[in-house]
Amino acid sequence: MTEPPEEEGAQTFEELGLSKEVLTALKDMGWETPTPVQRDSYPLAIAGHDIIVQSRTGTGKTGAFGIPLVDKLITEEGDEQALVLAPTRELALQSAAEIEKLGAHRNIDTVAVYGGASMDRQVRALEKGARVISGTPGRVLDHLKRGTMDASKLRFLVLDEADEMLSMGFAKELHAIIERLPKKRQTLLFSATVDRAIKRVAEKHMHDPQFLGLSGDHVGALGIEHFVYMVSGVGRVANLITVLETEDPESALIFCNTKAETEEVSAALQRAGFNAEWLNGDRPQKEREEVLDRVRREEIRFLVATDVAARGIDVSHLTHVINFSLPENVEQYVHRTGRTGRAGRTGTAITLVGPTELGILYYLRLQYRIFPVERTLPSEGEQRTRQEADRIAMIDAAYPKPPGERDLALVRRFLTHANAERMLAGLLGAFFGEETGDVDKVAAAKRRRGKQHPDDHSQVDSDDEEPETTTLYVNIGRQDELKASELGRLLRDRTGLKRKEIGRIRVRDKHSLVDVPEDRAQEVIESMAGAVLRDRELELELAENG
Ligand code: AMP
C-alpha cells in the first residue's frame, strides 16, 4: 500500500470538477460541500486507482464511492457496471437509494439485490441493464452462479463496510464473487477498521491500493464528542436512567453487549417512562422491520440494540450513541460511535464505564487517540440544585397572573427589607409544608440512608419531603407537549388538592407521574375522571413502580 501525496484538496464539489448533472443532483440532495472522505477519494478514484478508505458510517462514505461512480467511472454510452457489496440488506438498500439520487440526472439505473426479496424482480431489473448493483454477498453470489448476473461487465467493485462483511462470515462468498469478476477492474474498499484480515483481502484482490487513513480529518470529520461516566458496575440501569435524565438527549442509539441486555434495558427505560424500543437478532424479521420503520419515522427516542442488530441501519438522525457498556473490542467502539451525527453535524457518544472496562478505555486512547471527557453522575448537591429548580418552577407555575398594584408595592417593600431572606425562607417552608432548613435535612437523611442497612427504612418516611405519598400514573406526557405546571393546576382545580399536597410531577415521554397523599389517591383518581388536557382524556391510576 502506498500513501497518496499530501496536497490541498478541493473544498467544493465544483472544484472537484464534477459534471453539471451530478452537481445538480447534489444540489437537489442538499449536499453543499464534500466531506473529507469524498474530497480525498474522488481524485484517486477517477484516476483509476484501487483505494482503501478507512471510514465509518456517517462520514459520507457512500458518496465517496457513489459520486466518482456516477460522475465519471460509469459512462452513459458504455456497458460497464459497478458492483457494491455491503454486509446487510439495509445498507445495500440505502446505498442503492443514495446512488440512484446521485445519478438522477444521468442515465444510470441502480438495483438492490439482497436475500429475502423476490429473485424475479431483481432478475428483471438486471436484464433491463442496471449499471450499479448494490447487494449482499450471499444473494449476489446466487445470481452469479445461476447466470442471472453477468460478471464480465462488472468493472468496478466496491466493498462497503468490508470489516463487517468479514466479521459476519462473508469471507468465503466475497472470495467466490471476486474470483468471478474480470481481472481488469477497479476496487474501492471501505472499512472502519483496517486490520490484518482486510490487508489480506487487499493483497490478494487489489492492485497497488492507495490508502486513505482514518486520521486527522477523517476522525474529526464528524466532530463527535466523546464522554464517559465512570460507574461502579452495580445498578447500571439506574445509572443509565440518571445519565439520560442529566444529559436529556434528543434521541439515541443505546448499545448493549448482549441480546438479553437490550430487552432488560429497554424494559427498564419504558417503565421509567421513556420512549424506548429494543432490537436484536432474536426479534422476528417482521417486528424488526416495524421497529426500523418507526426509527426511520423518528418515532422512537431510544433504540436499544446489539452491535449486530444495529448494523447497516441508518440512524444518522439520532443525536447520541450511548454505550451501556464498553464493547469488548475497541474497534467496535469506533463503529458504534460512528453511527451518530450526519456528515457535518456533531454527534455525541456517551459511555458508561465500569471497573472491568478500564482496559478498553485505555486502548481507545492509545490506539485511536480518542480521549473521552470524563463526566460524573450528578452528586447529591447537584440533584438538590435540580430539586430547587423544580420547586421554583412549581411556584412560578402556581401563580401565573401578574400581581396587582397593591401586592406589588408590598413585594417591593418586602424585598428591600433587611430580613427578606429569613422571611422568604419561612414562607417557602410553609408553602412546601416544611420547617426552615428541611431541604438540607432531606439531603442529609438521604446520605445517611445510603449507608444504612438496606432493610432499615426507619428514616425514610419521617425525613422525606412528603410523608405517606403515593405515585399516580397519568396517561399523557412530553409527547403531548404536557407541562408539569398545567397538570398541577388541573389537579388543584379538579380535586381540591392544595399546592403543598401535590408532590413532584415528572413528565416523561408518554406519561407522567405525580405524587399525591396516599389517603387521597383514590379520590384524586375519581375526581380526575373525564378531565381533558391537550385534547386527550386523562386516565389516572396508581403507578406500579413510582
Ligand atoms: P454515510 O457515511 O454514507 O452513511 O453518510 C451519512 C449521511 O450523510 C447520509 O445521510 C448522507 O446522505 C449524508 N451526506 C453524505 N455526504 C454529505 C455531504 N457532502 N453533505 C451533506 N450530507 C452528506
Short mmCIF file of C-alpha atoms in Angstrom, two decimals, residues 5-235:
data_model
loop_
_atom_site.label_atom_id
_atom_site.label_comp_id
_atom_site.label_asym_id
_atom_site.label_seq_id
_atom_site.Cartn_x
_atom_site.Cartn_y
_atom_site.Cartn_z
CA PRO A 5 0.90 12.51 -1.80
CA GLU A 6 -0.06 15.26 0.62
CA GLU A 7 -1.79 18.08 -1.17
CA GLU A 8 -4.52 20.59 -0.64
CA GLY A 9 -7.77 19.03 -1.86
CA ALA A 10 -10.70 20.79 -3.43
CA GLN A 11 -13.05 22.45 -0.99
CA THR A 12 -16.19 22.46 -3.10
CA PHE A 13 -17.90 19.99 -5.40
CA GLU A 14 -17.32 22.44 -8.27
CA GLU A 15 -13.58 22.44 -7.57
CA LEU A 16 -13.59 18.66 -7.83
CA GLY A 17 -14.67 19.17 -11.42
CA LEU A 18 -17.93 17.24 -11.29
CA SER A 19 -20.31 17.16 -14.22
CA LYS A 20 -23.25 19.53 -14.39
CA GLU A 21 -25.69 16.66 -13.94
CA VAL A 22 -24.12 15.41 -10.73
CA LEU A 23 -23.74 18.95 -9.37
CA THR A 24 -27.48 19.40 -9.95
CA ALA A 25 -28.20 16.12 -8.19
CA LEU A 26 -26.06 17.17 -5.23
CA LYS A 27 -27.91 20.45 -5.06
CA ASP A 28 -31.25 18.56 -5.08
CA MET A 29 -29.96 16.43 -2.23
CA GLY A 30 -28.88 19.49 -0.25
CA TRP A 31 -25.24 18.49 -0.11
CA GLU A 32 -23.26 21.70 -0.13
CA THR A 33 -19.64 20.74 0.39
CA PRO A 34 -17.81 17.42 0.09
CA THR A 35 -16.95 15.64 3.29
CA PRO A 36 -13.23 14.83 3.76
CA VAL A 37 -13.61 11.22 2.53
CA GLN A 38 -15.49 12.41 -0.52
CA ARG A 39 -12.93 15.12 -1.24
CA ASP A 40 -9.97 12.74 -0.87
CA SER A 41 -11.43 9.67 -2.56
CA TYR A 42 -12.72 11.37 -5.70
CA PRO A 43 -9.43 12.30 -7.46
CA LEU A 44 -7.90 8.89 -6.70
CA ALA A 45 -10.98 7.01 -7.84
CA ILE A 46 -11.38 8.83 -11.15
CA ALA A 47 -7.64 8.42 -11.81
CA GLY A 48 -8.33 4.69 -11.81
CA HIS A 49 -6.61 3.77 -8.54
CA ASP A 50 -7.66 0.99 -6.26
CA ILE A 51 -8.27 2.59 -2.89
CA ILE A 52 -8.66 1.52 0.70
CA VAL A 53 -10.55 4.11 2.67
CA GLN A 54 -10.73 3.85 6.38
CA SER A 55 -14.06 5.45 7.18
CA ARG A 56 -17.23 4.86 9.06
CA THR A 57 -20.91 5.31 8.51
CA GLY A 58 -21.69 8.96 8.86
CA THR A 59 -18.58 10.29 7.17
CA GLY A 60 -20.28 10.39 3.79
CA LYS A 61 -18.59 7.23 2.57
CA THR A 62 -21.49 6.22 0.30
CA GLY A 63 -20.96 9.48 -1.56
CA ALA A 64 -17.20 8.83 -1.59
CA PHE A 65 -17.73 5.89 -3.97
CA GLY A 66 -21.13 6.89 -5.35
CA ILE A 67 -20.01 10.27 -6.73
CA PRO A 68 -16.99 9.02 -8.76
CA LEU A 69 -19.04 6.05 -9.97
CA VAL A 70 -21.96 8.02 -11.37
CA ASP A 71 -19.90 11.04 -12.38
CA LYS A 72 -17.01 9.54 -14.33
CA LEU A 73 -16.38 5.83 -13.93
CA ILE A 74 -19.63 4.63 -15.41
CA THR A 75 -20.19 6.18 -18.79
CA GLU A 76 -23.66 6.65 -20.23
CA GLU A 77 -22.65 5.25 -23.60
CA GLY A 78 -20.69 2.22 -22.27
CA ASP A 79 -21.89 -1.02 -20.73
CA GLU A 80 -19.59 -1.36 -17.75
CA GLN A 81 -21.22 -2.00 -14.40
CA ALA A 82 -20.37 -1.46 -10.75
CA LEU A 83 -20.99 -3.97 -8.00
CA VAL A 84 -21.35 -2.61 -4.49
CA LEU A 85 -21.21 -5.24 -1.77
CA ALA A 86 -22.49 -4.48 1.71
CA PRO A 87 -22.93 -6.58 4.86
CA THR A 88 -26.68 -6.06 5.30
CA ARG A 89 -29.74 -5.60 3.17
CA GLU A 90 -30.49 -2.33 4.91
CA LEU A 91 -27.12 -0.96 3.89
CA ALA A 92 -27.43 -2.36 0.37
CA LEU A 93 -30.83 -0.66 0.02
CA GLN A 94 -29.58 2.61 1.45
CA SER A 95 -26.57 2.72 -0.86
CA ALA A 96 -28.72 1.90 -3.87
CA ALA A 97 -31.13 4.70 -2.95
CA GLU A 98 -28.32 7.21 -2.49
CA ILE A 99 -26.51 6.27 -5.72
CA GLU A 100 -29.84 6.44 -7.57
CA LYS A 101 -30.21 10.03 -6.33
CA LEU A 102 -26.64 10.96 -7.20
CA GLY A 103 -27.17 9.64 -10.69
CA ALA A 104 -30.68 11.00 -11.08
CA HIS A 105 -29.74 13.33 -13.93
CA ARG A 106 -27.53 10.84 -15.72
CA ASN A 107 -28.85 7.78 -17.44
CA ILE A 108 -27.70 5.34 -14.79
CA ASP A 109 -30.03 2.79 -13.19
CA THR A 110 -29.38 1.14 -9.88
CA VAL A 111 -30.72 -2.12 -8.49
CA ALA A 112 -30.59 -3.51 -4.98
CA VAL A 113 -30.03 -7.25 -4.80
CA TYR A 114 -30.46 -8.94 -1.46
CA GLY A 115 -31.80 -12.05 0.19
CA GLY A 116 -35.39 -12.35 1.31
CA ALA A 117 -36.79 -10.42 -1.65
CA SER A 118 -38.16 -11.62 -4.97
CA MET A 119 -35.42 -13.04 -7.16
CA ASP A 120 -37.55 -12.44 -10.27
CA ARG A 121 -37.87 -8.72 -9.76
CA GLN A 122 -34.14 -8.45 -9.28
CA VAL A 123 -33.50 -10.51 -12.40
CA ARG A 124 -35.81 -8.26 -14.44
CA ALA A 125 -34.01 -5.14 -13.19
CA LEU A 126 -30.68 -6.74 -14.04
CA GLU A 127 -31.90 -7.64 -17.52
CA LYS A 128 -33.10 -4.10 -18.07
CA GLY A 129 -29.47 -3.10 -17.70
CA ALA A 130 -28.95 -1.65 -14.24
CA ARG A 131 -25.50 -0.11 -14.15
CA VAL A 132 -24.97 -0.13 -10.43
CA ILE A 133 -25.79 -3.30 -8.50
CA SER A 134 -25.87 -2.91 -4.75
CA GLY A 135 -26.22 -6.15 -2.87
CA THR A 136 -25.35 -8.51 -0.09
CA PRO A 137 -22.67 -11.16 -0.78
CA GLY A 138 -24.93 -14.20 -0.45
CA ARG A 139 -27.58 -13.10 -2.94
CA VAL A 140 -25.05 -11.65 -5.39
CA LEU A 141 -23.19 -14.95 -5.44
CA ASP A 142 -26.52 -16.73 -6.07
CA HIS A 143 -27.16 -14.57 -9.12
CA LEU A 144 -23.64 -15.10 -10.42
CA LYS A 145 -23.91 -18.88 -10.01
CA ARG A 146 -27.32 -19.02 -11.72
CA GLY A 147 -26.08 -16.84 -14.51
CA THR A 148 -28.74 -14.20 -13.86
CA MET A 149 -25.94 -11.70 -13.34
CA ASP A 150 -23.17 -11.36 -15.90
CA ALA A 151 -19.81 -10.87 -14.19
CA SER A 152 -17.95 -9.86 -17.31
CA LYS A 153 -19.10 -6.25 -17.26
CA LEU A 154 -18.53 -5.71 -13.55
CA ARG A 155 -15.52 -3.47 -13.90
CA PHE A 156 -15.92 -1.65 -10.63
CA LEU A 157 -16.13 -3.33 -7.28
CA VAL A 158 -16.95 -1.53 -4.06
CA LEU A 159 -16.56 -3.35 -0.78
CA ASP A 160 -18.57 -1.32 1.71
CA GLU A 161 -18.00 -1.94 5.41
CA ALA A 162 -15.55 -4.64 4.41
CA ASP A 163 -14.60 -5.40 8.01
CA GLU A 164 -18.23 -6.02 8.88
CA MET A 165 -18.64 -8.36 5.93
CA LEU A 166 -15.66 -10.36 7.12
CA SER A 167 -16.75 -10.42 10.73
CA MET A 168 -20.22 -11.55 9.67
CA GLY A 169 -18.66 -14.54 7.99
CA PHE A 170 -18.93 -13.49 4.35
CA ALA A 171 -15.23 -14.10 3.59
CA LYS A 172 -15.96 -17.20 1.51
CA GLU A 173 -18.70 -15.54 -0.53
CA LEU A 174 -16.51 -12.48 -1.08
CA HIS A 175 -13.67 -14.55 -2.45
CA ALA A 176 -16.02 -16.60 -4.61
CA ILE A 177 -17.55 -13.41 -6.05
CA ILE A 178 -14.24 -11.70 -6.65
CA GLU A 179 -12.84 -14.80 -8.38
CA ARG A 180 -15.64 -14.48 -10.95
CA LEU A 181 -15.02 -10.81 -11.72
CA PRO A 182 -12.85 -9.58 -14.59
CA LYS A 183 -9.19 -9.24 -13.63
CA LYS A 184 -9.14 -5.81 -15.16
CA ARG A 185 -11.25 -3.90 -12.73
CA GLN A 186 -11.04 -1.17 -10.13
CA THR A 187 -11.68 -1.97 -6.50
CA LEU A 188 -12.70 0.54 -3.85
CA LEU A 189 -12.65 -0.80 -0.32
CA PHE A 190 -14.28 1.00 2.60
CA SER A 191 -13.80 -0.18 6.14
CA ALA A 192 -13.92 1.37 9.60
CA THR A 193 -11.00 -0.73 10.72
CA VAL A 194 -8.09 -1.92 8.66
CA ASP A 195 -6.68 -4.99 10.33
CA ARG A 196 -4.75 -7.98 9.08
CA ALA A 197 -7.79 -9.66 7.55
CA ILE A 198 -8.60 -6.58 5.50
CA LYS A 199 -4.98 -6.24 4.44
CA ARG A 200 -5.05 -9.86 3.26
CA VAL A 201 -8.09 -9.17 1.11
CA ALA A 202 -6.28 -6.14 -0.29
CA GLU A 203 -3.09 -8.07 -1.06
CA LYS A 204 -5.00 -10.85 -2.73
CA HIS A 205 -7.54 -8.89 -4.74
CA MET A 206 -6.39 -5.30 -5.14
CA HIS A 207 -3.86 -3.63 -7.36
CA ASP A 208 -1.41 -1.26 -5.64
CA PRO A 209 -4.12 0.25 -3.49
CA GLN A 210 -3.79 3.80 -2.27
CA PHE A 211 -4.62 4.20 1.38
CA LEU A 212 -6.73 6.94 2.93
CA GLY A 213 -6.38 6.60 6.66
CA LEU A 214 -8.74 7.27 9.49
CA SER A 215 -6.60 10.10 10.72
CA GLY A 216 -6.97 13.78 11.43
CA ASP A 217 -9.74 14.90 9.14
CA HIS A 218 -11.45 11.59 8.81
CA VAL A 219 -11.85 11.10 12.52
CA GLY A 220 -12.59 14.75 13.13
CA ALA A 221 -14.98 14.98 10.21
CA LEU A 222 -17.99 14.35 12.33
CA GLY A 223 -16.79 16.21 15.35
CA ILE A 224 -18.15 13.51 17.61
CA GLU A 225 -17.85 14.46 21.24
CA HIS A 226 -16.94 11.55 23.43
CA PHE A 227 -17.92 11.38 27.09
CA VAL A 228 -17.60 8.68 29.69
CA TYR A 229 -19.32 8.21 33.02
CA MET A 230 -17.40 6.08 35.49
CA VAL A 231 -19.85 3.75 37.22
CA SER A 232 -19.45 1.07 39.84
CA GLY A 233 -20.90 -1.63 37.62
CA VAL A 234 -23.68 -2.26 40.12
CA GLY A 235 -27.04 -0.70 39.31
#
